[in-house]
Each structure stands twice: as C-alpha cells, then as structure tokens.
Amino acid sequence: MTSERRPPPRAVLGQEALAAVAVPVRYALLNHLLAAGPRTASQCAAVVGQSASNCSWHLRALAKVGLVEPAPGDGDARTRPWQAVAPGFAVEPGDGPAARVAATVLESVAAQHSEALYQRYLARRDLLPDRWQHAAADNGYSLQVTPEELQHLLDAVDGLLRPYVRPIRPDAPQDSGVVQVTLRAFLNPDVVDDAEESAEDGADPS
C-alpha cells in the first residue's frame, strides 16, 4: 500500500540549475541518486562511466546550484555519500529564447539518457528473474486528443505513478525493485495536420 498523503511536489529548476544539470554526466549523476539513494562519488563512478574524482567534481557543481547535498553521517569529502535534495525536479518554461534553448538541451540530454538506460536493460534482461521480465513493458500509443485532453491524461498518469517514486515511498515492500518508467507525449512531427500548422501560424485554414 502507498501512503495516503499527497506526494511532495517536484523542485522547479532555476536557470542556473537548469544549465548545470544539462551536462550529460551531471544529469546521469542526479538521476542515479534519485533512483539508488545516497551514494558516494566512487559508487557513482562505475554507473556513469567516469572516474571517482571527476564524479566528485560534478557532484560539487550540482551542490552549488542546490540539486544535491551531502547525506547525513560521517565521512570526508572522498567517502561521504551524496543525495538529491528533492524527490524529483521539473522544468518550467522560461521567458526568452535562451531559456527555451536551455530547456530543449536538457530534454535532449534526458531523452538520450533514457534511451541508453533502456539499452543497458535490454542487454542484461536475460539475466533478470522471469517475474521481472514478464512485468516489464514497452508500449507505444498514437492518441487522437486535444491539447487539453493530453494534459488531463498526463496529470492523471502522474497522479498514479508519483506515489511510487523511490524517495517518496518509505513503505515499499521488501521484494520491490527500482523500476524506470519514461513517459513522453508530443505531437507526432510526421503526421501533423496541415490545418493545425496553419492555425498555429495564425493563418486561416479554410
């Protein structure tokens, strides 16, 4: 059973934090801390394909913009674990072209990270227990919806999934595992209706 309490909100990335996390290795580090919990730079190194000293440098850079912090406990700068400061992060569209470019760069980094993670899963899938292999899914949908309906659907799916986010669920069963779920929703660029494109440009589609 999940908690009946409302899940805490995602922390909104400011412009400085947005620029910092758009570096691929930093994005990978932040996501690993969210998925695995507090980890040292050495523990992160093998996962993100960097040296421990390089991970330590990038973690300090993330700390400077308020995305990670030292986890409670003893340890020096080399052995102390780091943790994410929030159970999730969100990007809000900023004003101006620079903010939109930064958001697009981050979304591209996120897409590449997600695809690489899925490919690593596929490479190791046969080593996993059968019940986890059978529970996994990779589904695609082409929906015919309005922008308002799409937003409603995404909010509903988020409401279903978010209580199960690892940092939010302290009561997870012992036999649970950290499962990665990626949900993207965007207008299909290969079948955009000409009338809709004209409407977006302010032209009369008739």
Short mmCIF file of C-alpha atoms in Angstrom, two decimals:
data_model
loop_
_atom_site.label_atom_id
_atom_site.label_comp_id
_atom_site.label_asym_id
_atom_site.label_seq_id
_atom_site.Cartn_x
_atom_site.Cartn_y
_atom_site.Cartn_z
CA MET A 1 0.00 0.00 0.00
CA THR A 2 1.23 3.53 -0.74
CA SER A 3 0.88 6.45 1.62
CA GLU A 4 -2.41 8.33 1.53
CA ARG A 5 -0.53 11.60 1.90
CA ARG A 6 -0.14 13.83 -1.13
CA PRO A 7 3.33 13.29 -2.66
CA PRO A 8 5.69 16.23 -2.25
CA PRO A 9 5.97 18.46 -5.32
CA ARG A 10 8.91 18.42 -7.67
CA ALA A 11 11.51 21.12 -7.16
CA VAL A 12 11.49 23.62 -10.03
CA LEU A 13 14.85 24.09 -11.71
CA GLY A 14 16.04 27.69 -11.88
CA GLN A 15 18.10 28.87 -14.82
CA GLU A 16 21.44 28.20 -13.11
CA ALA A 17 20.40 24.71 -12.04
CA LEU A 18 18.94 24.04 -15.49
CA ALA A 19 22.28 24.85 -17.12
CA ALA A 20 24.18 22.71 -14.62
CA VAL A 21 22.07 19.58 -14.98
CA ALA A 22 22.04 19.81 -18.79
CA VAL A 23 25.60 18.41 -18.73
CA PRO A 24 25.11 14.69 -19.52
CA VAL A 25 27.30 13.32 -16.72
CA ARG A 26 25.59 15.57 -14.16
CA TYR A 27 22.16 14.54 -15.38
CA ALA A 28 23.23 10.89 -15.03
CA LEU A 29 24.57 11.51 -11.52
CA LEU A 30 21.40 13.26 -10.36
CA ASN A 31 19.17 10.54 -11.77
CA HIS A 32 21.29 7.81 -10.19
CA LEU A 33 20.96 9.45 -6.78
CA LEU A 34 17.19 9.71 -7.26
CA ALA A 35 16.98 6.04 -8.25
CA ALA A 36 19.51 4.49 -5.87
CA GLY A 37 19.53 6.83 -2.90
CA PRO A 38 22.64 8.29 -1.23
CA ARG A 39 25.83 7.23 -2.98
CA THR A 40 29.49 8.21 -2.82
CA ALA A 41 31.38 9.54 -5.81
CA SER A 42 33.17 6.19 -6.05
CA GLN A 43 29.86 4.31 -6.10
CA CYS A 44 28.57 6.61 -8.84
CA ALA A 45 31.71 6.31 -10.95
CA ALA A 46 31.07 2.88 -12.42
CA VAL A 47 27.43 3.69 -13.19
CA VAL A 48 28.07 6.93 -15.09
CA GLY A 49 31.35 5.86 -16.68
CA GLN A 50 33.54 8.48 -15.03
CA SER A 51 36.38 8.46 -12.54
CA ALA A 52 35.58 8.97 -8.86
CA SER A 53 37.45 12.29 -8.83
CA ASN A 54 35.50 13.52 -11.87
CA CYS A 55 32.21 12.45 -10.27
CA SER A 56 33.18 14.27 -7.08
CA TRP A 57 33.81 17.46 -9.07
CA HIS A 58 30.48 17.23 -10.88
CA LEU A 59 28.63 16.46 -7.64
CA ARG A 60 30.09 19.59 -6.07
CA ALA A 61 28.91 21.54 -9.13
CA LEU A 62 25.39 20.16 -8.64
CA ALA A 63 25.58 21.06 -4.95
CA LYS A 64 26.46 24.67 -5.80
CA VAL A 65 23.14 25.07 -7.61
CA GLY A 66 21.14 23.31 -4.90
CA LEU A 67 20.41 19.98 -6.58
CA VAL A 68 22.40 17.62 -4.34
CA GLU A 69 23.81 17.75 -0.82
CA PRO A 70 25.96 15.61 1.47
CA ALA A 71 23.88 12.87 3.06
CA PRO A 72 23.75 12.80 6.87
CA GLY A 73 26.55 10.88 8.52
CA ASP A 74 30.28 10.89 8.93
CA GLY A 75 32.89 10.85 6.22
CA ASP A 76 35.37 13.07 4.48
CA ALA A 77 34.98 14.67 1.07
CA ARG A 78 36.13 11.44 -0.59
CA THR A 79 33.98 8.91 1.25
CA ARG A 80 30.81 10.80 2.17
CA PRO A 81 27.65 9.92 0.25
CA TRP A 82 25.62 12.49 -1.66
CA GLN A 83 21.86 12.69 -2.02
CA ALA A 84 19.34 14.59 -4.15
CA VAL A 85 17.73 17.49 -2.28
CA ALA A 86 14.24 16.72 -3.64
CA PRO A 87 12.37 13.59 -4.76
CA GLY A 88 12.05 14.97 -8.27
CA PHE A 89 12.67 18.03 -10.42
CA ALA A 90 10.64 19.92 -13.00
CA VAL A 91 11.41 22.41 -15.73
CA GLU A 92 9.05 25.33 -16.16
CA PRO A 93 9.19 27.18 -19.48
CA GLY A 94 11.15 30.36 -19.03
CA ASP A 95 10.86 33.65 -20.82
CA GLY A 96 13.01 34.37 -23.82
CA PRO A 97 14.84 32.27 -26.41
CA ALA A 98 17.80 31.48 -24.11
CA ALA A 99 15.55 29.80 -21.57
CA ARG A 100 13.78 27.79 -24.28
CA VAL A 101 17.11 26.66 -25.74
CA ALA A 102 18.34 25.58 -22.28
CA ALA A 103 15.15 23.60 -21.68
CA THR A 104 15.44 21.92 -25.08
CA VAL A 105 19.07 20.97 -24.39
CA LEU A 106 18.07 19.39 -21.08
CA GLU A 107 15.19 17.49 -22.68
CA SER A 108 17.58 16.16 -25.33
CA VAL A 109 20.03 15.02 -22.64
CA ALA A 110 17.15 13.36 -20.75
CA ALA A 111 16.00 11.52 -23.88
CA GLN A 112 19.50 10.24 -24.61
CA HIS A 113 19.96 9.14 -21.00
CA SER A 114 16.64 7.30 -21.01
CA GLU A 115 17.42 5.50 -24.26
CA ALA A 116 20.89 4.47 -23.06
CA LEU A 117 19.43 3.17 -19.81
CA TYR A 118 16.85 1.12 -21.70
CA GLN A 119 19.52 -0.34 -23.98
CA ARG A 120 21.55 -1.38 -20.92
CA TYR A 121 18.43 -3.06 -19.56
CA LEU A 122 17.86 -4.94 -22.82
CA ALA A 123 21.47 -6.12 -22.82
CA ARG A 124 21.03 -7.61 -19.34
CA ARG A 125 17.36 -8.60 -19.45
CA ASP A 126 18.01 -12.33 -19.81
CA LEU A 127 19.92 -12.27 -16.50
CA LEU A 128 16.90 -10.97 -14.59
CA PRO A 129 14.33 -13.14 -12.78
CA ASP A 130 11.45 -14.24 -15.01
CA ARG A 131 8.85 -12.36 -12.96
CA TRP A 132 10.62 -9.05 -13.59
CA GLN A 133 10.98 -9.81 -17.29
CA HIS A 134 7.25 -10.60 -17.56
CA ALA A 135 6.26 -7.50 -15.61
CA ALA A 136 8.19 -5.11 -17.84
CA ALA A 137 6.60 -3.44 -20.86
CA ASP A 138 7.47 -1.19 -23.77
CA ASN A 139 4.25 0.19 -25.23
CA GLY A 140 3.67 2.97 -27.72
CA TYR A 141 0.39 4.76 -28.38
CA SER A 142 -0.76 7.17 -31.08
CA LEU A 143 -3.53 9.15 -29.41
CA GLN A 144 -6.09 11.37 -31.12
CA VAL A 145 -6.58 14.06 -28.47
CA THR A 146 -6.84 17.79 -27.94
CA PRO A 147 -4.10 19.63 -26.03
CA GLU A 148 -6.47 19.86 -23.05
CA GLU A 149 -7.21 16.13 -23.13
CA LEU A 150 -3.49 15.36 -23.36
CA GLN A 151 -2.73 17.49 -20.33
CA HIS A 152 -5.53 15.79 -18.41
CA LEU A 153 -4.17 12.35 -19.31
CA LEU A 154 -0.62 13.26 -18.31
CA ASP A 155 -1.80 14.68 -14.98
CA ALA A 156 -3.79 11.51 -14.33
CA VAL A 157 -0.85 9.22 -15.14
CA ASP A 158 1.46 11.33 -12.99
CA GLY A 159 -1.02 11.10 -10.13
CA LEU A 160 -0.98 7.29 -10.43
CA LEU A 161 2.79 6.89 -10.66
CA ARG A 162 4.18 9.56 -8.37
CA PRO A 163 3.28 7.91 -5.02
CA TYR A 164 5.54 5.01 -6.04
CA VAL A 165 8.63 7.18 -6.71
CA ARG A 166 11.52 5.69 -4.73
CA PRO A 167 12.36 8.70 -2.50
CA ILE A 168 8.66 9.19 -1.72
CA ARG A 169 7.84 5.59 -0.77
CA PRO A 170 9.48 4.60 2.53
CA ASP A 171 7.00 1.73 2.97
CA ALA A 172 7.98 -0.16 -0.19
CA PRO A 173 7.71 -3.98 0.15
CA GLN A 174 10.93 -5.90 0.65
CA ASP A 175 10.66 -7.65 -2.69
CA SER A 176 10.23 -4.38 -4.62
CA GLY A 177 12.81 -3.03 -7.05
CA VAL A 178 13.62 0.32 -8.61
CA VAL A 179 11.74 0.40 -11.93
CA GLN A 180 12.36 3.07 -14.53
CA VAL A 181 9.26 4.50 -16.23
CA THR A 182 9.65 7.03 -19.03
CA LEU A 183 6.60 8.78 -20.45
CA ARG A 184 6.87 11.16 -23.38
CA ALA A 185 3.95 12.84 -25.09
CA PHE A 186 4.36 15.10 -28.10
CA LEU A 187 2.67 15.98 -31.35
CA ASN A 188 3.86 13.47 -33.94
CA PRO A 189 6.00 15.53 -36.36
CA ASP A 190 5.37 13.04 -39.18
CA VAL A 191 1.58 13.40 -39.16
CA VAL A 192 0.99 16.99 -38.09
CA ASP A 193 -2.18 18.17 -39.80
CA ASP A 194 -1.61 20.99 -42.27
CA ALA A 195 -4.63 22.82 -40.90
CA GLU A 196 -3.20 22.73 -37.38
CA GLU A 197 0.13 24.07 -38.59
CA SER A 198 -1.70 26.87 -40.38
CA ALA A 199 -3.73 27.63 -37.28
CA GLU A 200 -0.56 27.79 -35.18
CA ASP A 201 0.85 30.31 -37.67
CA GLY A 202 -2.28 32.40 -37.34
CA ALA A 203 -3.47 31.66 -40.86
CA ASP A 204 -6.99 30.82 -41.91
CA PRO A 205 -7.03 27.04 -42.61
CA SER A 206 -10.20 27.24 -44.74
#
